[in-house]
Amino acid sequence: MRRNVVINLLLVLGIVLIVGAALVLDAGRSGDEERFVGTDSAATSQIEEDHPDYVPWFESVFSPTSGEVESGLFALQAALGGLVLGYVLAALRGRRKLDALRTELERT
């Protein structure tokens, strides 16, 4: 079996294990709480619960008009991050191939 096939199978197995572990950990959650609440929302709820008289000492510069807009901006941020990461990985791979090609040409 080729080395690349083994590496790909191990990567797929790792992804399956990570997703499976997340599902197992999430299955233990009980109650009526929302399943996909962000850390900010969870922290805000906890602060409001622990200190009902708490007054924030500053306001956000920008607050989305609705939850859908907020989710859309979050998705856009994730997509842009994925694009940048993909570009960097592709550029590094291209540089490696170019270096290998230059080395091969220098030998001949």
JSON list of C-alpha atoms in Angstrom, two decimals:
[
{"chain": "A", "resi": 1, "resn": "MET", "atom": "CA", "xyz": [0.00, 0.00, 0.00]},
{"chain": "A", "resi": 2, "resn": "ARG", "atom": "CA", "xyz": [1.36, 3.37, -0.93]},
{"chain": "A", "resi": 3, "resn": "ARG", "atom": "CA", "xyz": [2.37, 5.84, 1.74]},
{"chain": "A", "resi": 4, "resn": "ASN", "atom": "CA", "xyz": [-0.08, 8.51, 0.59]},
{"chain": "A", "resi": 5, "resn": "VAL", "atom": "CA", "xyz": [-3.00, 6.08, 0.80]},
{"chain": "A", "resi": 6, "resn": "VAL", "atom": "CA", "xyz": [-2.05, 5.17, 4.38]},
{"chain": "A", "resi": 7, "resn": "ILE", "atom": "CA", "xyz": [-1.75, 8.84, 5.35]},
{"chain": "A", "resi": 8, "resn": "ASN", "atom": "CA", "xyz": [-5.14, 9.64, 3.78]},
{"chain": "A", "resi": 9, "resn": "LEU", "atom": "CA", "xyz": [-6.78, 6.71, 5.58]},
{"chain": "A", "resi": 10, "resn": "LEU", "atom": "CA", "xyz": [-5.27, 7.85, 8.88]},
{"chain": "A", "resi": 11, "resn": "LEU", "atom": "CA", "xyz": [-6.54, 11.39, 8.29]},
{"chain": "A", "resi": 12, "resn": "VAL", "atom": "CA", "xyz": [-10.05, 10.13, 7.52]},
{"chain": "A", "resi": 13, "resn": "LEU", "atom": "CA", "xyz": [-9.92, 7.92, 10.63]},
{"chain": "A", "resi": 14, "resn": "GLY", "atom": "CA", "xyz": [-8.81, 10.91, 12.72]},
{"chain": "A", "resi": 15, "resn": "ILE", "atom": "CA", "xyz": [-11.70, 13.03, 11.42]},
{"chain": "A", "resi": 16, "resn": "VAL", "atom": "CA", "xyz": [-14.17, 10.23, 12.14]},
{"chain": "A", "resi": 17, "resn": "LEU", "atom": "CA", "xyz": [-12.79, 9.90, 15.68]},
{"chain": "A", "resi": 18, "resn": "ILE", "atom": "CA", "xyz": [-13.02, 13.66, 16.32]},
{"chain": "A", "resi": 19, "resn": "VAL", "atom": "CA", "xyz": [-16.61, 13.85, 15.04]},
{"chain": "A", "resi": 20, "resn": "GLY", "atom": "CA", "xyz": [-17.55, 10.71, 16.97]},
{"chain": "A", "resi": 21, "resn": "ALA", "atom": "CA", "xyz": [-16.04, 12.09, 20.20]},
{"chain": "A", "resi": 22, "resn": "ALA", "atom": "CA", "xyz": [-17.94, 15.36, 19.74]},
{"chain": "A", "resi": 23, "resn": "LEU", "atom": "CA", "xyz": [-21.20, 13.49, 19.20]},
{"chain": "A", "resi": 24, "resn": "VAL", "atom": "CA", "xyz": [-20.61, 11.31, 22.27]},
{"chain": "A", "resi": 25, "resn": "LEU", "atom": "CA", "xyz": [-19.78, 14.33, 24.43]},
{"chain": "A", "resi": 26, "resn": "ASP", "atom": "CA", "xyz": [-22.83, 16.23, 23.14]},
{"chain": "A", "resi": 27, "resn": "ALA", "atom": "CA", "xyz": [-25.14, 13.27, 23.75]},
{"chain": "A", "resi": 28, "resn": "GLY", "atom": "CA", "xyz": [-24.52, 13.60, 27.49]},
{"chain": "A", "resi": 29, "resn": "ARG", "atom": "CA", "xyz": [-26.00, 17.09, 27.55]},
{"chain": "A", "resi": 30, "resn": "SER", "atom": "CA", "xyz": [-29.51, 17.28, 28.92]},
{"chain": "A", "resi": 31, "resn": "GLY", "atom": "CA", "xyz": [-32.04, 20.01, 29.49]},
{"chain": "A", "resi": 32, "resn": "ASP", "atom": "CA", "xyz": [-33.77, 22.64, 27.41]},
{"chain": "A", "resi": 33, "resn": "GLU", "atom": "CA", "xyz": [-30.69, 24.75, 26.83]},
{"chain": "A", "resi": 34, "resn": "GLU", "atom": "CA", "xyz": [-29.78, 25.67, 23.28]},
{"chain": "A", "resi": 35, "resn": "ARG", "atom": "CA", "xyz": [-27.31, 23.25, 21.71]},
{"chain": "A", "resi": 36, "resn": "PHE", "atom": "CA", "xyz": [-25.40, 25.71, 19.54]},
{"chain": "A", "resi": 37, "resn": "VAL", "atom": "CA", "xyz": [-24.91, 28.68, 21.83]},
{"chain": "A", "resi": 38, "resn": "GLY", "atom": "CA", "xyz": [-21.68, 30.57, 21.41]},
{"chain": "A", "resi": 39, "resn": "THR", "atom": "CA", "xyz": [-19.23, 31.19, 24.21]},
{"chain": "A", "resi": 40, "resn": "ASP", "atom": "CA", "xyz": [-20.11, 34.89, 24.31]},
{"chain": "A", "resi": 41, "resn": "SER", "atom": "CA", "xyz": [-23.80, 34.15, 24.82]},
{"chain": "A", "resi": 42, "resn": "ALA", "atom": "CA", "xyz": [-23.05, 31.53, 27.48]},
{"chain": "A", "resi": 43, "resn": "ALA", "atom": "CA", "xyz": [-20.73, 33.93, 29.34]},
{"chain": "A", "resi": 44, "resn": "THR", "atom": "CA", "xyz": [-23.28, 36.76, 29.16]},
{"chain": "A", "resi": 45, "resn": "SER", "atom": "CA", "xyz": [-26.03, 34.52, 30.51]},
{"chain": "A", "resi": 46, "resn": "GLN", "atom": "CA", "xyz": [-23.82, 33.33, 33.35]},
{"chain": "A", "resi": 47, "resn": "ILE", "atom": "CA", "xyz": [-22.84, 36.90, 34.29]},
{"chain": "A", "resi": 48, "resn": "GLU", "atom": "CA", "xyz": [-26.46, 38.05, 34.23]},
{"chain": "A", "resi": 49, "resn": "GLU", "atom": "CA", "xyz": [-27.43, 35.07, 36.37]},
{"chain": "A", "resi": 50, "resn": "ASP", "atom": "CA", "xyz": [-24.63, 35.54, 38.93]},
{"chain": "A", "resi": 51, "resn": "HIS", "atom": "CA", "xyz": [-24.76, 39.37, 39.08]},
{"chain": "A", "resi": 52, "resn": "PRO", "atom": "CA", "xyz": [-28.23, 40.67, 38.18]},
{"chain": "A", "resi": 53, "resn": "ASP", "atom": "CA", "xyz": [-27.18, 44.31, 38.87]},
{"chain": "A", "resi": 54, "resn": "TYR", "atom": "CA", "xyz": [-24.25, 44.16, 36.47]},
{"chain": "A", "resi": 55, "resn": "VAL", "atom": "CA", "xyz": [-24.05, 47.05, 34.00]},
{"chain": "A", "resi": 56, "resn": "PRO", "atom": "CA", "xyz": [-21.65, 46.72, 31.06]},
{"chain": "A", "resi": 57, "resn": "TRP", "atom": "CA", "xyz": [-19.02, 49.47, 31.08]},
{"chain": "A", "resi": 58, "resn": "PHE", "atom": "CA", "xyz": [-19.00, 49.89, 27.31]},
{"chain": "A", "resi": 59, "resn": "GLU", "atom": "CA", "xyz": [-21.19, 49.21, 24.32]},
{"chain": "A", "resi": 60, "resn": "SER", "atom": "CA", "xyz": [-20.14, 47.45, 21.14]},
{"chain": "A", "resi": 61, "resn": "VAL", "atom": "CA", "xyz": [-19.29, 49.67, 18.20]},
{"chain": "A", "resi": 62, "resn": "PHE", "atom": "CA", "xyz": [-21.39, 47.51, 15.89]},
{"chain": "A", "resi": 63, "resn": "SER", "atom": "CA", "xyz": [-24.23, 45.22, 16.82]},
{"chain": "A", "resi": 64, "resn": "PRO", "atom": "CA", "xyz": [-25.99, 43.18, 14.13]},
{"chain": "A", "resi": 65, "resn": "THR", "atom": "CA", "xyz": [-29.67, 43.86, 13.64]},
{"chain": "A", "resi": 66, "resn": "SER", "atom": "CA", "xyz": [-30.68, 40.22, 14.06]},
{"chain": "A", "resi": 67, "resn": "GLY", "atom": "CA", "xyz": [-29.35, 36.82, 14.91]},
{"chain": "A", "resi": 68, "resn": "GLU", "atom": "CA", "xyz": [-29.40, 35.82, 11.26]},
{"chain": "A", "resi": 69, "resn": "VAL", "atom": "CA", "xyz": [-27.14, 38.73, 10.32]},
{"chain": "A", "resi": 70, "resn": "GLU", "atom": "CA", "xyz": [-24.83, 37.83, 13.18]},
{"chain": "A", "resi": 71, "resn": "SER", "atom": "CA", "xyz": [-24.70, 34.20, 12.02]},
{"chain": "A", "resi": 72, "resn": "GLY", "atom": "CA", "xyz": [-24.10, 35.33, 8.45]},
{"chain": "A", "resi": 73, "resn": "LEU", "atom": "CA", "xyz": [-21.20, 37.54, 9.49]},
{"chain": "A", "resi": 74, "resn": "PHE", "atom": "CA", "xyz": [-19.75, 34.68, 11.53]},
{"chain": "A", "resi": 75, "resn": "ALA", "atom": "CA", "xyz": [-20.05, 32.35, 8.52]},
{"chain": "A", "resi": 76, "resn": "LEU", "atom": "CA", "xyz": [-18.42, 34.98, 6.30]},
{"chain": "A", "resi": 77, "resn": "GLN", "atom": "CA", "xyz": [-15.56, 35.31, 8.76]},
{"chain": "A", "resi": 78, "resn": "ALA", "atom": "CA", "xyz": [-15.10, 31.53, 8.81]},
{"chain": "A", "resi": 79, "resn": "ALA", "atom": "CA", "xyz": [-15.17, 31.37, 5.00]},
{"chain": "A", "resi": 80, "resn": "LEU", "atom": "CA", "xyz": [-12.56, 34.13, 4.68]},
{"chain": "A", "resi": 81, "resn": "GLY", "atom": "CA", "xyz": [-10.38, 32.38, 7.24]},
{"chain": "A", "resi": 82, "resn": "GLY", "atom": "CA", "xyz": [-10.70, 29.14, 5.29]},
{"chain": "A", "resi": 83, "resn": "LEU", "atom": "CA", "xyz": [-9.76, 30.88, 2.06]},
{"chain": "A", "resi": 84, "resn": "VAL", "atom": "CA", "xyz": [-6.68, 32.47, 3.61]},
{"chain": "A", "resi": 85, "resn": "LEU", "atom": "CA", "xyz": [-5.63, 29.16, 5.16]},
{"chain": "A", "resi": 86, "resn": "GLY", "atom": "CA", "xyz": [-6.16, 27.33, 1.85]},
{"chain": "A", "resi": 87, "resn": "TYR", "atom": "CA", "xyz": [-4.16, 29.95, -0.04]},
{"chain": "A", "resi": 88, "resn": "VAL", "atom": "CA", "xyz": [-1.26, 29.75, 2.41]},
{"chain": "A", "resi": 89, "resn": "LEU", "atom": "CA", "xyz": [-1.20, 25.95, 2.32]},
{"chain": "A", "resi": 90, "resn": "ALA", "atom": "CA", "xyz": [-1.32, 25.93, -1.49]},
{"chain": "A", "resi": 91, "resn": "ALA", "atom": "CA", "xyz": [1.44, 28.53, -1.71]},
{"chain": "A", "resi": 92, "resn": "LEU", "atom": "CA", "xyz": [3.65, 26.52, 0.65]},
{"chain": "A", "resi": 93, "resn": "ARG", "atom": "CA", "xyz": [3.00, 23.34, -1.33]},
{"chain": "A", "resi": 94, "resn": "GLY", "atom": "CA", "xyz": [3.76, 25.13, -4.60]},
{"chain": "A", "resi": 95, "resn": "ARG", "atom": "CA", "xyz": [6.98, 26.49, -3.14]},
{"chain": "A", "resi": 96, "resn": "ARG", "atom": "CA", "xyz": [8.02, 23.00, -2.06]},
{"chain": "A", "resi": 97, "resn": "LYS", "atom": "CA", "xyz": [7.32, 21.57, -5.52]},
{"chain": "A", "resi": 98, "resn": "LEU", "atom": "CA", "xyz": [9.21, 24.42, -7.16]},
{"chain": "A", "resi": 99, "resn": "ASP", "atom": "CA", "xyz": [12.21, 23.85, -4.90]},
{"chain": "A", "resi": 100, "resn": "ALA", "atom": "CA", "xyz": [12.15, 20.12, -5.69]},
{"chain": "A", "resi": 101, "resn": "LEU", "atom": "CA", "xyz": [11.97, 20.89, -9.42]},
{"chain": "A", "resi": 102, "resn": "ARG", "atom": "CA", "xyz": [14.88, 23.34, -9.17]},
{"chain": "A", "resi": 103, "resn": "THR", "atom": "CA", "xyz": [16.95, 20.78, -7.30]},
{"chain": "A", "resi": 104, "resn": "GLU", "atom": "CA", "xyz": [16.17, 18.17, -9.94]},
{"chain": "A", "resi": 105, "resn": "LEU", "atom": "CA", "xyz": [17.11, 20.53, -12.75]},
{"chain": "A", "resi": 106, "resn": "GLU", "atom": "CA", "xyz": [20.39, 21.43, -11.06]},
{"chain": "A", "resi": 107, "resn": "ARG", "atom": "CA", "xyz": [21.33, 17.75, -10.91]},
{"chain": "A", "resi": 108, "resn": "THR", "atom": "CA", "xyz": [20.84, 17.29, -14.63]}
]
